[in-house]
Coordinates of C-alpha atoms and ligand atoms in Angstrom, one line a residue:
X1 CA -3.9 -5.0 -35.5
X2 CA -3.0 -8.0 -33.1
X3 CA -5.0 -8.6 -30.4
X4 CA -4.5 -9.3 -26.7
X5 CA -6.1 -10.4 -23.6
X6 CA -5.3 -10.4 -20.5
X7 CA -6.7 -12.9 -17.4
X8 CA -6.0 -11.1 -14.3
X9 CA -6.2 -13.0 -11.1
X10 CA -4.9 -11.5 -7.0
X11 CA -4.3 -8.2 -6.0
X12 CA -3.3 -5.0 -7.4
X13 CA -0.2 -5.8 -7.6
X14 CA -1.4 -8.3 -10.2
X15 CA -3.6 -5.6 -12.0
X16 CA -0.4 -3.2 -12.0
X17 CA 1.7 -6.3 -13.7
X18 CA -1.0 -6.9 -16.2
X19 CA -1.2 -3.1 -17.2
X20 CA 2.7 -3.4 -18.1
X21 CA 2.4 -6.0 -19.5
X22 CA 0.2 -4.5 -21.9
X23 CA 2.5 -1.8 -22.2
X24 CA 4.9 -3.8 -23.7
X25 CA 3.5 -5.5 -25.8
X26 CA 1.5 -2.5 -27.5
X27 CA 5.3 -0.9 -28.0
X28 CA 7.5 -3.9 -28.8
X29 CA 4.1 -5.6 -31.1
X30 CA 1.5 -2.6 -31.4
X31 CA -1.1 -5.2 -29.3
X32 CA -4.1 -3.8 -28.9
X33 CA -6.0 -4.7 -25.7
X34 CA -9.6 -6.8 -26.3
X35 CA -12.1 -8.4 -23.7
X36 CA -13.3 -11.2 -26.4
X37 CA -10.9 -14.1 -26.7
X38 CA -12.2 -15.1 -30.3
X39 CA -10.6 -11.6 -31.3
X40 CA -7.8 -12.2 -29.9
X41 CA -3.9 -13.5 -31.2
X42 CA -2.4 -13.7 -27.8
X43 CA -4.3 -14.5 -24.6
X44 CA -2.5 -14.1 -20.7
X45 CA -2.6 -15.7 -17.8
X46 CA -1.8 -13.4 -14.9
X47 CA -1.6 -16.1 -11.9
X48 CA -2.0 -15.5 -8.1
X49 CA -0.8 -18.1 -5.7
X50 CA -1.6 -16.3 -2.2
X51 CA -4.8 -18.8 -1.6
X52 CA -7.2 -21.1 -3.0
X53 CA -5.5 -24.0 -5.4
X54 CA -5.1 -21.2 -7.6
X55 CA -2.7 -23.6 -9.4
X56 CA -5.1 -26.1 -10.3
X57 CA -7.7 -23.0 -11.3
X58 CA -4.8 -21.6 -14.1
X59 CA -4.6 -26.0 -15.3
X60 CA -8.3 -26.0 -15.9
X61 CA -8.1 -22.5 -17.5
X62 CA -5.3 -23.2 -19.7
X63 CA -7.2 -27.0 -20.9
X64 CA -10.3 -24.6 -22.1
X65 CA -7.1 -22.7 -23.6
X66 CA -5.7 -25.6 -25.7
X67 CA -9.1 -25.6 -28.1
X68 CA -9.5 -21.9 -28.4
X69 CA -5.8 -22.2 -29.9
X70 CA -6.0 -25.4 -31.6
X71 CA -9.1 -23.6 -33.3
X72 CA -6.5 -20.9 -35.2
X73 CA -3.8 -21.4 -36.3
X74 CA -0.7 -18.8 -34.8
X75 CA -2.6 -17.6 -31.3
X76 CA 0.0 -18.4 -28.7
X77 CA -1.3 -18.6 -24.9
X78 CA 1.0 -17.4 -22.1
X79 CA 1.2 -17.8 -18.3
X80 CA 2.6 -15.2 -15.7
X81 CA 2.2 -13.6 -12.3
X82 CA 3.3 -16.0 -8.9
X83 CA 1.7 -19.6 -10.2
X84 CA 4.4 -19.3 -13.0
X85 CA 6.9 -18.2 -11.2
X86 CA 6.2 -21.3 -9.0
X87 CA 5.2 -23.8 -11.5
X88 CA 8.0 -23.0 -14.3
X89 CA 8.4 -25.4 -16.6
X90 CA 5.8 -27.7 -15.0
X91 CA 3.3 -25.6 -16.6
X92 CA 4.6 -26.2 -20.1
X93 CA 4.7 -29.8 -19.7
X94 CA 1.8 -30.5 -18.2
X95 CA 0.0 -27.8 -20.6
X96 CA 1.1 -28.6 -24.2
X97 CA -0.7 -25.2 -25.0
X98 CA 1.1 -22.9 -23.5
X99 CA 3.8 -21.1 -25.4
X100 CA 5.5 -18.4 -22.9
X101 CA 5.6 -18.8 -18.6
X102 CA 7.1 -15.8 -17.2
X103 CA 7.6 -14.4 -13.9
X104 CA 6.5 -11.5 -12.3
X105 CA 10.1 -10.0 -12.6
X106 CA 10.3 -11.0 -15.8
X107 CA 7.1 -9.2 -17.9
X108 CA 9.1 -6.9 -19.6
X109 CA 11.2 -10.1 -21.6
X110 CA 7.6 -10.7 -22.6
X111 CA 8.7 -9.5 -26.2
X112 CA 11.6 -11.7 -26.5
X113 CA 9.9 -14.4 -25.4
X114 CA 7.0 -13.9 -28.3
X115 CA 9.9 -14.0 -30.6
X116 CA 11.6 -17.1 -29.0
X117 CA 8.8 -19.4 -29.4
X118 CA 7.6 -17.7 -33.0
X119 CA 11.8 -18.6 -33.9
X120 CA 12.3 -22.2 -32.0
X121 CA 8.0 -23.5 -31.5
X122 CA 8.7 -24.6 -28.5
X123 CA 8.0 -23.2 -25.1
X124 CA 9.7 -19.8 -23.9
X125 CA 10.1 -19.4 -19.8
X126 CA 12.0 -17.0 -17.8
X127 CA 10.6 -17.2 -14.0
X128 CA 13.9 -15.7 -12.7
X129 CA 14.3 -12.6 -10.2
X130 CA 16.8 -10.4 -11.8
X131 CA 16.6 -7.5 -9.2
X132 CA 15.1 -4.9 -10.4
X133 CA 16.0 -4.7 -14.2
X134 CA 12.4 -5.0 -14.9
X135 CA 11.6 -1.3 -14.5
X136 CA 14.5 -0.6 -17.1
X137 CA 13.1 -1.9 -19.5
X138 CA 9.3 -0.5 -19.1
X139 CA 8.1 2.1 -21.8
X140 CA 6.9 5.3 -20.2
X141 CA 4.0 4.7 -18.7
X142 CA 0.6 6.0 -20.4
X143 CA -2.5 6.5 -18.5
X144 CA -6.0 7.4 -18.8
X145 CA -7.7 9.0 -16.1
X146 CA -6.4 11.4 -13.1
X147 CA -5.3 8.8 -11.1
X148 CA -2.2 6.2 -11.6
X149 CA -0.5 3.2 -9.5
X150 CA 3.8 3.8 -9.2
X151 CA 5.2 0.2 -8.0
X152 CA 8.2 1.3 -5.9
X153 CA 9.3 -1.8 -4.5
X154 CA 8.9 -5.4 -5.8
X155 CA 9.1 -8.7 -3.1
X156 CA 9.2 -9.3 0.4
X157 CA 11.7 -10.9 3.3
X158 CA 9.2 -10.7 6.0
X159 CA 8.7 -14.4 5.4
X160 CA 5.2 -14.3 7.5
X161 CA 4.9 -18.3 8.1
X162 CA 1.9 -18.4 5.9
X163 CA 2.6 -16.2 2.8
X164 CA 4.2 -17.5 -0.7
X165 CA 4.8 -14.3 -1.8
X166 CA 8.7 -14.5 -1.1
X167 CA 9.0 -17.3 -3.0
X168 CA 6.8 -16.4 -5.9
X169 CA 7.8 -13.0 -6.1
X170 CA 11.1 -12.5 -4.5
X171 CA 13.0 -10.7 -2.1
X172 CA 12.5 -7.1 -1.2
X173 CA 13.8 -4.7 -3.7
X174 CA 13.5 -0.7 -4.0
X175 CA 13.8 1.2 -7.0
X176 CA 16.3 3.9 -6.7
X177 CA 14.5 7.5 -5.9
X178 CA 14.7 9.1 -8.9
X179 CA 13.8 6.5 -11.2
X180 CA 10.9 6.7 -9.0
X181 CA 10.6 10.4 -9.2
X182 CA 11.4 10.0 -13.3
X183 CA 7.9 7.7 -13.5
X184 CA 6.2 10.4 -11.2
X185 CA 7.0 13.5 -13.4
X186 CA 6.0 11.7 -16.8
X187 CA 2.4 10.7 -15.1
X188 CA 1.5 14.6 -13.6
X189 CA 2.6 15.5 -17.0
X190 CA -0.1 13.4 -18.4
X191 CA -2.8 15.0 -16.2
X192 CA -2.2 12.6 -13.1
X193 CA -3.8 13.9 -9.8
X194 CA -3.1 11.3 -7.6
X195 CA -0.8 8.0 -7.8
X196 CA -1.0 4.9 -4.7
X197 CA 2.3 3.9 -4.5
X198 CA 2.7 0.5 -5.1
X199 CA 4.5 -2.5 -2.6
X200 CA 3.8 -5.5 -1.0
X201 CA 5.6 -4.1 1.7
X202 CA 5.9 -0.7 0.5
X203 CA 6.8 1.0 4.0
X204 CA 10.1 -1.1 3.8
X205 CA 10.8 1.0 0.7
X206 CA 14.7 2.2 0.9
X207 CA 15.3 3.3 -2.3
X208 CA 18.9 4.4 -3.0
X209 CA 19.7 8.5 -3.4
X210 CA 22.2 9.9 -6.0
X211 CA 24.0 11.5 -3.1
X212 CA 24.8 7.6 -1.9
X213 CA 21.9 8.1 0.9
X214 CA 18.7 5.8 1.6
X215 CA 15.2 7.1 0.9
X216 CA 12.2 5.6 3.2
X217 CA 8.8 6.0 2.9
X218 CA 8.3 9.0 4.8
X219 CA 10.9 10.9 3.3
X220 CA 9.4 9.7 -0.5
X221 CA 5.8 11.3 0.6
X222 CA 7.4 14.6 1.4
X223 CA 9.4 14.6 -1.9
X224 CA 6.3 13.7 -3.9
X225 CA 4.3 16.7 -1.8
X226 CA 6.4 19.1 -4.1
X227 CA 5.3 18.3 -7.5
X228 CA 2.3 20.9 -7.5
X229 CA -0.1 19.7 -9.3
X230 CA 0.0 15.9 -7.6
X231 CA -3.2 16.3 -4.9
X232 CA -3.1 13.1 -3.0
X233 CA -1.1 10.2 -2.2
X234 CA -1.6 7.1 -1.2
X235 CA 0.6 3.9 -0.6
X236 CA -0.6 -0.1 0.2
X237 CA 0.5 -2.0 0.7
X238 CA 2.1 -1.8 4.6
X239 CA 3.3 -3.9 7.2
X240 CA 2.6 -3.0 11.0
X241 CA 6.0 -3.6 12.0
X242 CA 7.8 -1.4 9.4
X243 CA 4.7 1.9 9.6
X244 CA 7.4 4.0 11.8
X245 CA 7.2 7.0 13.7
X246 CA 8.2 9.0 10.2
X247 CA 5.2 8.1 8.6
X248 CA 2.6 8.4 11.3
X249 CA 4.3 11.7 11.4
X250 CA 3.7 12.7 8.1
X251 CA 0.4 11.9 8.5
X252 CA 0.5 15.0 10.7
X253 CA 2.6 17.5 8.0
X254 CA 1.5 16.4 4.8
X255 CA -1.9 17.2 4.0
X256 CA -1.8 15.1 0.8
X257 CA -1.1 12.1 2.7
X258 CA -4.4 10.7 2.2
X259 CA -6.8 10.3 4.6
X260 CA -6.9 6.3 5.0
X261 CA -4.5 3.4 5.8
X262 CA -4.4 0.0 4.8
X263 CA -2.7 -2.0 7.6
X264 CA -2.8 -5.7 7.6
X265 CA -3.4 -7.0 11.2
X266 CA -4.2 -10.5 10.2
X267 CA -5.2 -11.4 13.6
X268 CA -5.6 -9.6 17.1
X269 CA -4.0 -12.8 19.3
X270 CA -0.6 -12.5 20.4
X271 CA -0.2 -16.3 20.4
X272 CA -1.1 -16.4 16.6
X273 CA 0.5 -13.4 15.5
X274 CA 4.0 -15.0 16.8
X275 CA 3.6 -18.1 14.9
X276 CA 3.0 -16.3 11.8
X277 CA 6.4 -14.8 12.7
X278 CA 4.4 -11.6 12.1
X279 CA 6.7 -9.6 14.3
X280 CA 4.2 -7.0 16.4
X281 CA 2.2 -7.7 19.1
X282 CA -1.6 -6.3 19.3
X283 CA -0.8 -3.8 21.9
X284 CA 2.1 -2.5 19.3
X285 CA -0.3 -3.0 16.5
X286 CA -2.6 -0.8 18.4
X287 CA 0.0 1.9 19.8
X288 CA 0.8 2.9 16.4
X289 CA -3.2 3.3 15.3
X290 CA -3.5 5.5 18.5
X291 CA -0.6 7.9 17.4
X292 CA -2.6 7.9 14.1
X293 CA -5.9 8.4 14.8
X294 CA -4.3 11.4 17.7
X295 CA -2.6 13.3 14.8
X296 CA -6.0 12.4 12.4
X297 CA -9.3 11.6 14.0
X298 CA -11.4 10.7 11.4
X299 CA -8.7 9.0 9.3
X300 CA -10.4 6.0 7.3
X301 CA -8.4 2.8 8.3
X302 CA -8.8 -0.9 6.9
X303 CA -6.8 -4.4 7.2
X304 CA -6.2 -8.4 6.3
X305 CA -7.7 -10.9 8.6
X306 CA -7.0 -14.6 8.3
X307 CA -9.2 -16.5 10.3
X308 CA -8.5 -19.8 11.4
X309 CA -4.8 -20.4 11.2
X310 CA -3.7 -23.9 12.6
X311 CA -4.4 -24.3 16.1
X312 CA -6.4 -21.2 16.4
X313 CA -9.0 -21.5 19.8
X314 CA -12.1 -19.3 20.3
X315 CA -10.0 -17.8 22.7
X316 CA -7.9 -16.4 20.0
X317 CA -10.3 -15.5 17.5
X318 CA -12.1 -13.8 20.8
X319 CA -8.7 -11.6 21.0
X320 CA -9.2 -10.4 17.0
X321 CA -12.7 -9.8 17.2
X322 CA -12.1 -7.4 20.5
X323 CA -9.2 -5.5 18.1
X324 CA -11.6 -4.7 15.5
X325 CA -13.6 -2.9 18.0
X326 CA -10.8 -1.4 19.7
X327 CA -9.3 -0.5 16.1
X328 CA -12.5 0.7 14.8
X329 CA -11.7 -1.0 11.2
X330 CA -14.3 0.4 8.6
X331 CA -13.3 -1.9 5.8
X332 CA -11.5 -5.4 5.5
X333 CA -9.6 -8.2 3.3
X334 CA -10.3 -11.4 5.3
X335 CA -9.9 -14.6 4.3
X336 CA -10.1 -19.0 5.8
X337 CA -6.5 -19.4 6.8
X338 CA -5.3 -21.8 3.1
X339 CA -2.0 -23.8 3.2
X340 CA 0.4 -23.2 0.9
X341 CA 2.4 -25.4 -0.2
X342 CA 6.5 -24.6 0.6
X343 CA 5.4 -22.7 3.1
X344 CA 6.3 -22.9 6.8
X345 CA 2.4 -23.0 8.3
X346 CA 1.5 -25.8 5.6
X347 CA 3.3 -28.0 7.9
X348 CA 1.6 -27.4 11.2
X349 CA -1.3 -29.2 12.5
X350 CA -4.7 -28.0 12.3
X351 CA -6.9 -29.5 14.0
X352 CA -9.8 -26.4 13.9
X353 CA -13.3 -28.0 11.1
X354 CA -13.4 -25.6 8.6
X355 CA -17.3 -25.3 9.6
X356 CA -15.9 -23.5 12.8
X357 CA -13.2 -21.2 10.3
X358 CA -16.1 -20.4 8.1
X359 CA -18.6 -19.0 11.0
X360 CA -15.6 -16.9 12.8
X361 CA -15.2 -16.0 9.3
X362 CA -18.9 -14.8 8.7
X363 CA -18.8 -13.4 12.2
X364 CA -15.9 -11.1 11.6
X365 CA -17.2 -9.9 8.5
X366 CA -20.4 -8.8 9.6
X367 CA -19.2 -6.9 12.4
X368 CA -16.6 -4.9 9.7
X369 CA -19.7 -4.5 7.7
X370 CA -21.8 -3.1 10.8
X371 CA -18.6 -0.5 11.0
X372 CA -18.3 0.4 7.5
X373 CA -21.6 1.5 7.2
X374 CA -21.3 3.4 10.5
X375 CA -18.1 4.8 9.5
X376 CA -20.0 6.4 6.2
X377 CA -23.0 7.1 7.8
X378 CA -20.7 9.5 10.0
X379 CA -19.7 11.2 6.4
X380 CA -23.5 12.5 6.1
X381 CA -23.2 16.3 6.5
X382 CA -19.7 16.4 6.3
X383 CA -17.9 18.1 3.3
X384 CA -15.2 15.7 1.7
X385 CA -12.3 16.7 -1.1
X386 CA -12.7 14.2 -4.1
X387 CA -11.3 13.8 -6.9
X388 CA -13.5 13.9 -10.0
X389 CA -12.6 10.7 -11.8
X390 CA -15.8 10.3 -14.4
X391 CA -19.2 10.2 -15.6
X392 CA -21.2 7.6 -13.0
X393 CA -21.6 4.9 -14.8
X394 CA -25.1 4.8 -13.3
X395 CA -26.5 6.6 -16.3
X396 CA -28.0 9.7 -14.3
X397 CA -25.4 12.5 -15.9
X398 CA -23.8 12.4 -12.1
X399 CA -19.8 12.7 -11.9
X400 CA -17.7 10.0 -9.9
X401 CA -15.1 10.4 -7.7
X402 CA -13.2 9.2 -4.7
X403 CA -12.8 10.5 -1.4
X404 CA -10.2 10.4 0.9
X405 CA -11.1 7.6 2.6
X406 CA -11.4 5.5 -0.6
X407 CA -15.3 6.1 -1.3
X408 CA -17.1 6.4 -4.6
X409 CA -19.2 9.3 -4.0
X410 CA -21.6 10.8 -6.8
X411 CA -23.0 14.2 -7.5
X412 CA -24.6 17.1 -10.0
X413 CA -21.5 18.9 -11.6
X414 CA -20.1 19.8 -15.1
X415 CA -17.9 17.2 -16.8
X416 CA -15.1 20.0 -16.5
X417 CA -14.7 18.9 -13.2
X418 CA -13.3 15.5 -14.4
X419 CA -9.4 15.3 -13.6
X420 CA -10.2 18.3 -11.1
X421 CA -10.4 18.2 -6.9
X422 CA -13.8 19.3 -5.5
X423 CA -15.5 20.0 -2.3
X424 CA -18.7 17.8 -1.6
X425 CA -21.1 18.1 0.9
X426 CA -22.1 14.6 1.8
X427 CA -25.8 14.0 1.6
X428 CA -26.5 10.3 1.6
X429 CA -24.8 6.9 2.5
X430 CA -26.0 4.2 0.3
X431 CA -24.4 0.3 0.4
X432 CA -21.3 0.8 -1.7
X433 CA -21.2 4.8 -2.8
X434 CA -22.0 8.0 -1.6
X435 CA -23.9 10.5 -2.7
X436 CA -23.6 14.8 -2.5
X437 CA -23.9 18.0 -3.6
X438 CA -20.9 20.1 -5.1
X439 CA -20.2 22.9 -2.9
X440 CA -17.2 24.3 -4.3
X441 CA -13.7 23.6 -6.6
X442 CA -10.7 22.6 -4.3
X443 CA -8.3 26.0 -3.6
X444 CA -6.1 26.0 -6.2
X445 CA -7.6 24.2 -9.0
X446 CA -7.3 25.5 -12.2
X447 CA -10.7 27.1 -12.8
X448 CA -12.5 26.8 -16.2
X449 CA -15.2 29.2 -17.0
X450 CA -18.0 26.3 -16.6
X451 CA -16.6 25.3 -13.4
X452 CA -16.8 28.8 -12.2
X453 CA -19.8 29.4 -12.9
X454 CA -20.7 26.2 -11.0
X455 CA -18.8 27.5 -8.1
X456 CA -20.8 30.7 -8.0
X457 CA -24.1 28.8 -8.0
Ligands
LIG1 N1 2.1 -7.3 2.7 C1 0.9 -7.6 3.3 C2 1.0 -7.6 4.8 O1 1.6 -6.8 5.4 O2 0.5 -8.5 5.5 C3 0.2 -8.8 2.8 C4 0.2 -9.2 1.3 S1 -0.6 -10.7 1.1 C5 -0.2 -11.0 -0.5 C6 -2.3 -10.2 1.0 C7 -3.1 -10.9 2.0 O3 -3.4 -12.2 1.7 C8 -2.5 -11.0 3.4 O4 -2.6 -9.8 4.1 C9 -3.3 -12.1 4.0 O5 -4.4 -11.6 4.8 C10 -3.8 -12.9 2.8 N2 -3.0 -14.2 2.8 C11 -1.7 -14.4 2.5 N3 -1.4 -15.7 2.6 C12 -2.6 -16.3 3.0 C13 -2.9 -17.7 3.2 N4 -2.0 -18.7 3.2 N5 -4.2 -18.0 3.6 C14 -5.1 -17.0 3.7 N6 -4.9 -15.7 3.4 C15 -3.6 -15.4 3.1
LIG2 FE1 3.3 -12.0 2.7 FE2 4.0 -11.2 5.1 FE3 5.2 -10.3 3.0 S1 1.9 -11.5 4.4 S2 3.8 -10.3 1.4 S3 5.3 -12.4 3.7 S4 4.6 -9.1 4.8

């Protein structure tokens, strides 16, 4: 049986991309997946571009590659995700050992790709953005586990002055509403209890109705509320100036909708946010969390920070750290502002010492830590809905599951509960879980005779 392995680096979106890819290849090749590169025929490079010189990382990577390939004859080393798509042929020039660079449009040509270089031993790249032709050409998903990611949209125009993401990854583009409604069906009849819908802008999501009519965001939740057995939804990716009365809204109807938002701020100073052509100002920004947190109080609700973008005063950075309080963040992405190159920011001046971007840095994380504990310490005594994902790895016979708000939280309960909802009484906050006692199955789960009994108890 061939053997593949995959190098994720970035976001989920990256972790979604490297699951297809494996897809693929396990249907076109029958690749197996393996975590030990000596085992392994074919070994990936998913790249991320969005900071660091993550280009120079995926060089150095793919140098350690050229022995590991030279040491057997036939493995073939391949390079994806946004460095690729950047790079192109570069890559393959400058790294004689790589045999395939592919987009992250692309991953499903992985296949004939393989073959192209097996056929010609020379270098097979496709980095182009051919809509969304990707997702035709994706086996039926296959998924272990109750939960599942759905990528709805691919790319973004917002163009933010700091981002490569529209150039690595391409414009905006929604998949049409039932193809996404096709993938939903085949996961919830695979046991699927809850899927994140997948974007890197995903409440710009407009996918196209049979009927000729537009689908947003809003109106996708509600659709996906019917399929009965589906228990929660969740969606990240969004952007501020797209999260529209419609989906605060249905934050307020549907209760699956769940109880958390990712919203990328970035930073809480007008001046700032208007050169990263981010297109909100704070008191919009914090308008719309208002609304929110008037239709859910308690709602969990997390964002991006990049500190330190050029010309950025204390002044400024003053202005983000009084957001977080007024926003009440429990949880945070936050990065040094990094230049990338192509980008409209990497030109600007920048005159702040990165000593001074690394201690607003340290500052602003601290204070999200101080409210992410608080935030979970407010959980103690409450009862929360999770959804019973596993056995705790922690070894202690416990299950595993997440809340609403995105929590591992651990408690006693029969492994019949795994797949299942279930009501937990929150006893203890520790650093990065929860722990509680089971105090009852979630109305309307199907009840086995253990879990029954457990319920009784
Ligand atoms: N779509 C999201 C939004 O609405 O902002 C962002 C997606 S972006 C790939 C993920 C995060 O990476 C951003 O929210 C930002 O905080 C961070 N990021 C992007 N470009 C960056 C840069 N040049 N330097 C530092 N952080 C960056
Ligand atoms: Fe990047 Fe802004 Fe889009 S941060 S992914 S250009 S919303």
């Amino acid at each position: 049986m061939a053997k593949l392995l995959i190098k994720t680096f970035g976001c989920q979106m990256n972790e979604y991309d490297s699951s297809k890819m494996a897809d693929v290849l396990k249907a076109s090749h029958g690749y197996e997946l393996t975590d030990d590169a000596e085992a392994a025929d074919l070994v990936l490079l998913n790249t991320c571009s969005v900071r660091e010189k993550a280009s120079e990382k995926v060089f150095s990577e793919l140098g350690r590659l050229k022995e590991w390939k030279d040491a057997k004859p036939g493995r073939v080393v391949g390079v994806g995700g946004c460095v690729a798509s950047q790079e192109g042929e570069v890559i393959a020039r400058r790294a004689p050992a790589v045999d395939l660079v592919f987009g992250p449009q692309t991953l499903h040509r992985l296949p004939e790709l393989l073959e192209q270089t097996r056929r010609t031993h020379k270098p097979a790249i496709d980095i182009r953005f051919p809509e969304i032709e990707k997702f035709d050409h994706l086996p039926e998903p296959r998924v272990e586990g109750p939960t599942a990611f759905v990528s709805i949209m691919e790319g973004c125009s917002k163009y933010c002055t700091f981002c490569i993401v529209p150039y690595t990854r391409g414009e905006e583009v929604s998949r049409p509403l039932d193809d996404v409604l096709a993938e939903v069906d085949a996961l919830v009849r695979q046991g699927v209890r809850e899927i994140t819908l997948l974007g890197q802008n995903v409440n710009a999501y407009q996918g196209s109705m049979a009927d000729g009519g537009s689908c947003d965001l809003a109106l996708l939740i509600h659709i996906l509320a019917r399929f009965e057995t589906l228990g929660r939804i969740r969606f990240t990716t969004s952007h501020p100036a797209h999260f529209s009365d419609a989906l605060i809204d249905a934050y307020a109807s549907e209760p699956k909708l769940a109880n958390v938002l990712h919203l990328p701020v970035q930073s809480g100073s007008d001046r700032i946010l208007a050169m990263m052509k981010r297109g909100y100002t704070r008191a919009q920004f914090l308008e719309k969390i208002a609304r929110l947190r008037s239709l859910r109080p308690d709602i969990g609700l997390s964002s991006d920070f990049i500190v330190g973008f050029p010309s950025e005063t204390e002044e400024d950075f003053e202005q983000t750290m009084a957001l977080i309080e007024a926003a009440r963040f429990d949880f945070a992405y936050s990065f040094v502002y990094s230049p990338r190159p192509g980008t409209p920011a990497a030109n600007l001046r920048d005159g702040v010492p990165m000593a001074v971007k690394q201690a607003r840095l340290e500052r602003l994380q601290a204070r999200i830590r101080d409210l992410g504990i608080a935030f979970t310490e407010r959980l103690v005594g409450t009862a929360q809905t999770v959804l019973v994902e596993k056995v705790s790895r922690r070894g202690n016979g416990q299950l595993a599951g997440k809340t609403h708000c995105n929590r591992w939280l651990n408690f006693d309960g029969p492994e019949s509960l795994i797949g299942h909802f279930a009501e937990v009484r929150i006893t203890e906050s520790l650093t990065n879980s929860l722990r509680g006692e089971l105090i009852g199955i979630t109305a309307g789960e199907a009840l086995t005779e253990t879990n029954i009994e457990t319920r009784g108890a």
